[in-house]
Amino acid sequence: MIKLKRVGQYAFLILASILSVFPLIYMLIAATNKSVDVIKGKMIPGNYLIENFKSLMAQQDVGGAMWNSFKYAIVLTVISLIICSLAGYGFEIYHDKGKDIVMNIILLAMMVPFAATMIPLFQMFSSAKLLNTTMGFILPTISTPFLIMMFRQSARSFPHDIMEAARIDGLNEISIFFKMFFPTMRSTYAAAMTITFMNAWNSYLWPKVIMSDAKSMTMPMLVANLKAGYVTDYGVLMLAVLLCSIPTIIVFFLLQKSFAEGITGAVK
Amino acid sequence: MSKPKKMNLNQKQNLSGWFFLAPAAIMIALMSFLPMLKALILSFKTGIGTNMTWTGITNYVRMFQDAVFMQSLKNTFLYLIIQVPIMLILALILASMLNDKHLRCKGLFRTMIFLPCATSLVSYAIIFRSLFAVDGFVNTILIKLGLLNTGYNFLAHPNSARIIIIIALVWRWTGYNMVFYLSGLQNIEYSVYEAAKIDGASPFKIFTKITVPLLKPTILLTAIMSTNGTLQLFDESVNLTAGGPANSTITMSHYIYNMSFKYVPNFGYAAAMSYLILILVAVLAFVQMKVGDKRD
C-alpha cells in the first residue's frame, strides 16, 4: 500500500517535471532544425543551427537588441538596488511613526496596476524627451515597494549594537550603511539582483510603449516582432526565443537559491 | 547638559533616516501616485493630444456599452476563476509532495518544475503559440496518433484559444507559486506530519487538515498576487493569440494598450478603463483578505 503511494507520488512528480521542461526542450531542438523538420515533429537536434542564426541575423539586429536589453537591465538593477536598499534600511533602522506611515503609503503602490499609470507616464516621458532612452526605460520601476520591503525585512536582523559601536568609532550614518550593512547583506542583494534583472529583462509592455525607434528595441520586442510574418520560420523563431531566454536561464541556474529566497523572502 | 545633546543626536539620526528613504519614496510618488492622479483626471476628459475637453462620466458609461471591453472583462474573469484555482491547487499538491524527507531527487524535481519561471513572458507565449499552431507540434503528434486527420487551428477558435492561454499560464506560474508554498512549509514542524502519519491519517486528510490550514497566510498571499497578475495580463494576450480570433481572448490591459497606442489614441477612455482595473484589484484584494481572516 505504502509502496503504491510512493509510485504514485514519483509518477506525478516525474510527469510534472517532464511537462515543465518539455516546451523548453522543444525550443532548444527546434532552434537547431530546419523549419520544415520542426513542422514534421522532428524531436532530435539537427544541424541547421548556424543557418538559422545567419537567417535571423539577416532579418533582425540581434546584437543591437541584446546590447539594449543588457544595458537597460543592468543600469536599472544597479540603481534600483542602491535606492531601494537605502530606503529599506532607512525605514527599519530609523523607524518612527512618520516613517511607518510613509511605508504603508508606499505599500499601497503595489496595488496600482501598470495599465493605470502607463498613459500619464507616456505623456510625461514624451514631453520630457525620454522616449527611446535608457532613463525612460528605467525610471518607472527604479523604486519598487517590493524591493524596499525586502530590504526593510533584512535590515531587521542587522544588530543595533554594531551600529552603536561603529558610531563610537566615529563612523557617520552613511559609512555605517556602506561599510557595515552592505557587506553583511550580500544574500539579500543577490536575491534582489536576480529578481530585478529578470523583471527588467523580461519587461515588454513599457518598452513597447516608449521604444518606438528600432535602434532602442529590446530582445523580447525583437522576438515578438518576428512572429508577425505570414509564414513562420520555426527554426529561426525558436532560435530568437532561445537567445532571449539564455541570460535569464543562466541567472536562474546561478542564483536559483537566492531567487527562490528573494521571491518568498519579502513576505515572511 | 547631556540631555539636549542626546536629543540633538536623535534628531540627527532621525533626519538621516529621511535622507535614506527620500529617493525611493520620491520616485514612487512621481512614478506611481502622480500618474495615478493624472489618469483619474484624464478619465473624465475626451479628445486627442492637447485638445482635451471635460466630458464628465461619459467614458465610464461608454465602457459598459463597449462589446470588446465587456468581452475583455469576461475573459479576464474567466482566466481568474478557472486558471488561478487550478494553478494554486496544483502548486500546493506539488509542494506538499516535495516536502517529504524520504523523497529522492527532490532538488532535481524542484528545479525542473520551477524552471518555466526563467523564461520571459514573451518567449513562453511564442513557444506555446508554435506548439499549438495548425502546423505546430501538438497537431503533428495528434495526426501521427491518428486522432486528427488535419491540423486543428486551436488559436482560431475562441474556446480552444482561451484554453491554450490557461494551459500556458498554468505552465509558467505553477512552479513560482510552489516555491512560496515550499518556503511556507519549512516553517511547519515536520514532527506534526510524522505524528499525523502515526495516528493513521490519510495523505488527503493530512493535506486538508494540516498543510492547507497552516499555509493559509501564504495561500492568501499567492491568491492576491495571482489575482493582481491576472487582472494585468498583457504579454500572453498579445503574443499567444493576438487577442483573437476577433478579440475573443483579449485581456483588459491589451485592450487599453490598443485603445491608447494602436487605434486612434483615446487616452481619456483608456484611462477610464484602467481605473476600473485599479478598482477591481483593490476590491478583490480586500475581499480575499476578509475571506482569509474569517477562516481563523
mmCIF file of C-alpha atoms in Angstrom, chain B residues 53-281:
data_model
loop_
_atom_site.group_PDB
_atom_site.id
_atom_site.type_symbol
_atom_site.label_atom_id
_atom_site.label_comp_id
_atom_site.label_asym_id
_atom_site.label_seq_id
_atom_site.Cartn_x
_atom_site.Cartn_y
_atom_site.Cartn_z
ATOM 1 C CA THR B 53 -12.141 68.653 -23.003
ATOM 2 C CA TRP B 54 -14.138 67.673 -19.947
ATOM 3 C CA THR B 55 -16.739 65.064 -20.614
ATOM 4 C CA GLY B 56 -17.952 64.008 -17.197
ATOM 5 C CA ILE B 57 -18.603 60.321 -16.759
ATOM 6 C CA THR B 58 -19.161 59.623 -20.471
ATOM 7 C CA ASN B 59 -16.047 57.426 -20.635
ATOM 8 C CA TYR B 60 -17.260 55.324 -17.747
ATOM 9 C CA VAL B 61 -20.713 54.911 -19.288
ATOM 10 C CA ARG B 62 -19.243 54.047 -22.678
ATOM 11 C CA MET B 63 -17.201 51.234 -21.125
ATOM 12 C CA PHE B 64 -20.292 49.209 -20.292
ATOM 13 C CA GLN B 65 -21.726 49.612 -23.796
ATOM 14 C CA ASP B 66 -18.463 48.609 -25.445
ATOM 15 C CA ALA B 67 -18.766 44.982 -26.548
ATOM 16 C CA VAL B 68 -14.996 44.472 -26.837
ATOM 17 C CA PHE B 69 -14.378 45.871 -23.379
ATOM 18 C CA MET B 70 -17.107 43.680 -21.905
ATOM 19 C CA GLN B 71 -15.511 40.720 -23.674
ATOM 20 C CA SER B 72 -12.105 41.609 -22.213
ATOM 21 C CA LEU B 73 -13.680 41.871 -18.769
ATOM 22 C CA LYS B 74 -15.323 38.451 -19.213
ATOM 23 C CA ASN B 75 -12.074 36.909 -20.455
ATOM 24 C CA THR B 76 -10.092 38.299 -17.565
ATOM 25 C CA PHE B 77 -12.586 36.887 -15.079
ATOM 26 C CA LEU B 78 -12.674 33.564 -16.906
ATOM 27 C CA TYR B 79 -8.880 33.305 -16.592
ATOM 28 C CA LEU B 80 -9.167 34.369 -12.971
ATOM 29 C CA ILE B 81 -11.871 31.876 -11.984
ATOM 30 C CA ILE B 82 -10.522 28.870 -13.860
ATOM 31 C CA GLN B 83 -6.775 29.340 -14.119
ATOM 32 C CA VAL B 84 -5.901 30.707 -10.665
ATOM 33 C CA PRO B 85 -7.538 27.891 -8.631
ATOM 34 C CA ILE B 86 -6.140 25.136 -10.876
ATOM 35 C CA MET B 87 -2.669 26.620 -10.620
ATOM 36 C CA LEU B 88 -2.741 27.192 -6.869
ATOM 37 C CA ILE B 89 -4.103 23.722 -6.083
ATOM 38 C CA LEU B 90 -1.545 22.109 -8.372
ATOM 39 C CA ALA B 91 1.227 24.154 -6.753
ATOM 40 C CA LEU B 92 0.026 23.124 -3.294
ATOM 41 C CA ILE B 93 -0.059 19.431 -4.212
ATOM 42 C CA LEU B 94 3.416 19.600 -5.762
ATOM 43 C CA ALA B 95 4.827 21.483 -2.782
ATOM 44 C CA SER B 96 3.408 19.042 -0.254
ATOM 45 C CA MET B 97 4.739 16.111 -2.317
ATOM 46 C CA LEU B 98 8.184 17.692 -2.416
ATOM 47 C CA ASN B 99 8.113 18.439 1.309
ATOM 48 C CA ASP B 100 8.866 14.804 2.050
ATOM 49 C CA LYS B 101 12.055 13.855 3.839
ATOM 50 C CA HIS B 102 12.174 10.427 2.248
ATOM 51 C CA LEU B 103 11.801 11.657 -1.317
ATOM 52 C CA ARG B 104 14.749 11.199 -3.652
ATOM 53 C CA CYS B 105 15.868 13.688 -6.329
ATOM 54 C CA LYS B 106 13.953 16.415 -4.502
ATOM 55 C CA GLY B 107 16.256 19.175 -5.755
ATOM 56 C CA LEU B 108 16.009 17.954 -9.331
ATOM 57 C CA PHE B 109 12.200 17.867 -9.279
ATOM 58 C CA ARG B 110 12.042 21.318 -7.718
ATOM 59 C CA THR B 111 14.433 22.828 -10.247
ATOM 60 C CA MET B 112 12.597 21.320 -13.217
ATOM 61 C CA ILE B 113 9.161 22.437 -12.040
ATOM 62 C CA PHE B 114 10.486 25.891 -11.158
ATOM 63 C CA LEU B 115 12.339 26.256 -14.484
ATOM 64 C CA PRO B 116 9.458 27.770 -16.540
ATOM 65 C CA CYS B 117 9.910 30.893 -14.400
ATOM 66 C CA ALA B 118 13.233 31.517 -16.114
ATOM 67 C CA THR B 119 11.601 32.155 -19.492
ATOM 68 C CA SER B 120 10.369 35.593 -20.391
ATOM 69 C CA LEU B 121 6.636 36.092 -20.820
ATOM 70 C CA VAL B 122 7.025 36.888 -24.498
ATOM 71 C CA SER B 123 9.202 33.804 -25.038
ATOM 72 C CA TYR B 124 6.849 31.306 -23.467
ATOM 73 C CA ALA B 125 3.853 32.844 -25.196
ATOM 74 C CA ILE B 126 5.602 32.315 -28.515
ATOM 75 C CA ILE B 127 6.712 28.776 -27.629
ATOM 76 C CA PHE B 128 3.085 27.861 -26.837
ATOM 77 C CA ARG B 129 1.881 29.602 -29.973
ATOM 78 C CA SER B 130 4.254 27.454 -32.014
ATOM 79 C CA LEU B 131 3.339 24.257 -30.162
ATOM 80 C CA PHE B 132 -0.373 24.767 -30.799
ATOM 81 C CA ALA B 133 -0.203 26.243 -34.314
ATOM 82 C CA VAL B 134 -2.075 24.499 -37.166
ATOM 83 C CA ASP B 135 1.241 23.083 -38.364
ATOM 84 C CA GLY B 136 2.652 23.011 -34.829
ATOM 85 C CA PHE B 137 3.981 20.181 -32.730
ATOM 86 C CA VAL B 138 0.765 19.233 -30.931
ATOM 87 C CA ASN B 139 -1.196 18.901 -34.167
ATOM 88 C CA THR B 140 1.605 16.903 -35.779
ATOM 89 C CA ILE B 141 1.545 14.441 -32.888
ATOM 90 C CA LEU B 142 -2.262 14.230 -32.878
ATOM 91 C CA ILE B 143 -2.238 13.472 -36.622
ATOM 92 C CA LYS B 144 0.515 10.877 -36.221
ATOM 93 C CA LEU B 145 -1.504 9.208 -33.476
ATOM 94 C CA GLY B 146 -4.465 9.117 -35.821
ATOM 95 C CA LEU B 147 -6.616 11.298 -33.572
ATOM 96 C CA LEU B 148 -6.946 14.011 -36.191
ATOM 97 C CA ASN B 149 -6.968 13.971 -39.980
ATOM 98 C CA THR B 150 -5.856 17.557 -40.485
ATOM 99 C CA GLY B 151 -4.428 20.105 -38.083
ATOM 100 C CA TYR B 152 -6.914 21.760 -35.745
ATOM 101 C CA ASN B 153 -6.428 25.505 -35.538
ATOM 102 C CA PHE B 154 -6.536 25.812 -31.750
ATOM 103 C CA LEU B 155 -5.873 29.545 -31.845
ATOM 104 C CA ALA B 156 -8.623 30.297 -34.364
ATOM 105 C CA HIS B 157 -11.485 29.119 -32.151
ATOM 106 C CA PRO B 158 -12.445 31.236 -29.137
ATOM 107 C CA ASN B 159 -12.823 28.431 -26.624
ATOM 108 C CA SER B 160 -9.770 26.408 -27.559
ATOM 109 C CA ALA B 161 -7.739 29.644 -27.734
ATOM 110 C CA ARG B 162 -8.824 30.513 -24.194
ATOM 111 C CA ILE B 163 -7.932 27.020 -23.008
ATOM 112 C CA ILE B 164 -4.459 27.361 -24.549
ATOM 113 C CA ILE B 165 -3.955 30.643 -22.693
ATOM 114 C CA ILE B 166 -4.994 28.938 -19.462
ATOM 115 C CA ILE B 167 -2.655 25.981 -20.080
ATOM 116 C CA ALA B 168 0.208 28.356 -20.840
ATOM 117 C CA LEU B 169 -0.420 30.413 -17.705
ATOM 118 C CA VAL B 170 -0.553 27.294 -15.538
ATOM 119 C CA TRP B 171 2.690 26.102 -17.090
ATOM 120 C CA ARG B 172 4.512 29.385 -16.471
ATOM 121 C CA TRP B 173 3.343 30.155 -12.924
ATOM 122 C CA THR B 174 2.743 26.867 -11.055
ATOM 123 C CA GLY B 175 6.411 26.434 -10.121
ATOM 124 C CA TYR B 176 6.587 30.044 -8.986
ATOM 125 C CA ASN B 177 3.727 29.571 -6.544
ATOM 126 C CA MET B 178 5.072 26.196 -5.479
ATOM 127 C CA VAL B 179 8.249 27.878 -4.265
ATOM 128 C CA PHE B 180 6.171 30.101 -1.976
ATOM 129 C CA TYR B 181 4.433 27.063 -0.522
ATOM 130 C CA LEU B 182 7.703 25.170 -0.093
ATOM 131 C CA SER B 183 9.164 28.011 1.908
ATOM 132 C CA GLY B 184 5.945 28.258 3.927
ATOM 133 C CA LEU B 185 6.054 24.517 4.623
ATOM 134 C CA GLN B 186 9.525 24.866 6.077
ATOM 135 C CA ASN B 187 8.003 26.814 8.958
ATOM 136 C CA ILE B 188 5.787 23.835 9.844
ATOM 137 C CA GLU B 189 7.426 21.341 12.193
ATOM 138 C CA TYR B 190 7.977 18.086 10.360
ATOM 139 C CA SER B 191 7.041 16.182 13.540
ATOM 140 C CA VAL B 192 3.436 17.334 13.059
ATOM 141 C CA TYR B 193 3.355 15.280 9.873
ATOM 142 C CA GLU B 194 5.078 12.287 11.466
ATOM 143 C CA ALA B 195 2.582 12.339 14.346
ATOM 144 C CA ALA B 196 -0.368 12.512 11.925
ATOM 145 C CA LYS B 197 1.037 9.568 9.972
ATOM 146 C CA ILE B 198 1.443 7.516 13.160
ATOM 147 C CA ASP B 199 -2.167 8.324 14.019
ATOM 148 C CA GLY B 200 -3.095 6.806 10.661
ATOM 149 C CA ALA B 201 -4.224 9.959 8.856
ATOM 150 C CA SER B 202 -4.514 9.550 5.083
ATOM 151 C CA PRO B 203 -2.410 11.789 2.829
ATOM 152 C CA PHE B 204 -5.592 13.570 1.741
ATOM 153 C CA LYS B 205 -6.534 14.250 5.365
ATOM 154 C CA ILE B 206 -3.031 15.451 6.174
ATOM 155 C CA PHE B 207 -3.228 17.749 3.164
ATOM 156 C CA THR B 208 -6.633 19.249 4.008
ATOM 157 C CA LYS B 209 -6.328 19.276 7.812
ATOM 158 C CA ILE B 210 -2.677 20.231 8.324
ATOM 159 C CA THR B 211 -0.999 21.604 5.210
ATOM 160 C CA VAL B 212 -3.759 23.877 3.916
ATOM 161 C CA PRO B 213 -4.749 25.471 7.264
ATOM 162 C CA LEU B 214 -1.137 26.075 8.311
ATOM 163 C CA LEU B 215 -0.247 27.549 4.940
ATOM 164 C CA LYS B 216 -3.257 29.849 4.922
ATOM 165 C CA PRO B 217 -1.299 33.131 5.058
ATOM 166 C CA THR B 218 0.881 32.009 2.141
ATOM 167 C CA ILE B 219 -2.145 30.813 0.167
ATOM 168 C CA LEU B 220 -3.809 34.175 0.741
ATOM 169 C CA LEU B 221 -0.715 35.980 -0.460
ATOM 170 C CA THR B 222 -0.381 33.880 -3.620
ATOM 171 C CA ALA B 223 -4.100 34.301 -4.316
ATOM 172 C CA ILE B 224 -3.793 38.080 -4.101
ATOM 173 C CA MET B 225 -0.666 38.109 -6.247
ATOM 174 C CA SER B 226 -2.234 35.870 -8.889
ATOM 175 C CA THR B 227 -5.411 37.934 -8.951
ATOM 176 C CA ASN B 228 -3.370 41.073 -9.397
ATOM 177 C CA GLY B 229 -1.317 39.435 -12.149
ATOM 178 C CA THR B 230 -4.363 38.056 -13.960
ATOM 179 C CA LEU B 231 -6.113 41.430 -13.987
ATOM 180 C CA GLN B 232 -3.000 42.857 -15.662
ATOM 181 C CA LEU B 233 -2.402 40.097 -18.248
ATOM 182 C CA PHE B 234 -0.871 41.567 -21.372
ATOM 183 C CA ASP B 235 2.087 39.711 -22.889
ATOM 184 C CA GLU B 236 0.199 36.438 -23.344
ATOM 185 C CA SER B 237 -2.830 38.038 -24.937
ATOM 186 C CA VAL B 238 -0.631 39.963 -27.386
ATOM 187 C CA ASN B 239 1.850 37.239 -28.301
ATOM 188 C CA LEU B 240 -0.050 33.990 -27.913
ATOM 189 C CA THR B 241 -3.399 34.771 -29.520
ATOM 190 C CA ALA B 242 -3.026 38.454 -30.509
ATOM 191 C CA GLY B 243 -6.323 38.852 -28.676
ATOM 192 C CA GLY B 244 -8.040 36.876 -31.412
ATOM 193 C CA PRO B 245 -9.905 35.376 -33.025
ATOM 194 C CA ALA B 246 -11.861 38.637 -33.358
ATOM 195 C CA ASN B 247 -10.996 39.957 -29.883
ATOM 196 C CA SER B 248 -12.473 36.861 -28.237
ATOM 197 C CA THR B 249 -9.429 36.268 -25.990
ATOM 198 C CA ILE B 250 -8.327 39.873 -25.464
ATOM 199 C CA THR B 251 -7.465 40.969 -21.910
ATOM 200 C CA MET B 252 -8.236 44.336 -20.332
ATOM 201 C CA SER B 253 -4.625 45.604 -20.416
ATOM 202 C CA HIS B 254 -4.319 44.545 -24.042
ATOM 203 C CA TYR B 255 -7.473 46.451 -24.999
ATOM 204 C CA ILE B 256 -6.283 49.514 -23.075
ATOM 205 C CA TYR B 257 -2.997 49.325 -24.956
ATOM 206 C CA ASN B 258 -4.791 49.074 -28.302
ATOM 207 C CA MET B 259 -7.056 51.973 -27.365
ATOM 208 C CA SER B 260 -4.036 54.140 -26.450
ATOM 209 C CA PHE B 261 -1.336 53.227 -28.917
ATOM 210 C CA LYS B 262 -2.706 51.088 -31.725
ATOM 211 C CA TYR B 263 -6.015 52.610 -32.790
ATOM 212 C CA VAL B 264 -6.667 56.355 -32.982
ATOM 213 C CA PRO B 265 -5.459 57.253 -29.483
ATOM 214 C CA ASN B 266 -8.220 57.810 -26.976
ATOM 215 C CA PHE B 267 -6.327 58.425 -23.752
ATOM 216 C CA GLY B 268 -9.391 59.559 -21.813
ATOM 217 C CA TYR B 269 -11.354 56.405 -22.493
ATOM 218 C CA ALA B 270 -8.288 54.189 -21.936
ATOM 219 C CA ALA B 271 -7.641 55.899 -18.597
ATOM 220 C CA ALA B 272 -11.226 55.270 -17.513
ATOM 221 C CA MET B 273 -10.844 51.563 -18.329
ATOM 222 C CA SER B 274 -7.551 51.427 -16.438
ATOM 223 C CA TYR B 275 -9.320 52.874 -13.412
ATOM 224 C CA LEU B 276 -11.765 50.017 -13.493
ATOM 225 C CA ILE B 277 -8.795 47.613 -13.217
ATOM 226 C CA LEU B 278 -7.470 49.617 -10.290
ATOM 227 C CA ILE B 279 -10.826 49.400 -8.538
ATOM 228 C CA LEU B 280 -11.116 45.668 -9.268
ATOM 229 C CA VAL B 281 -7.615 44.987 -7.904
#
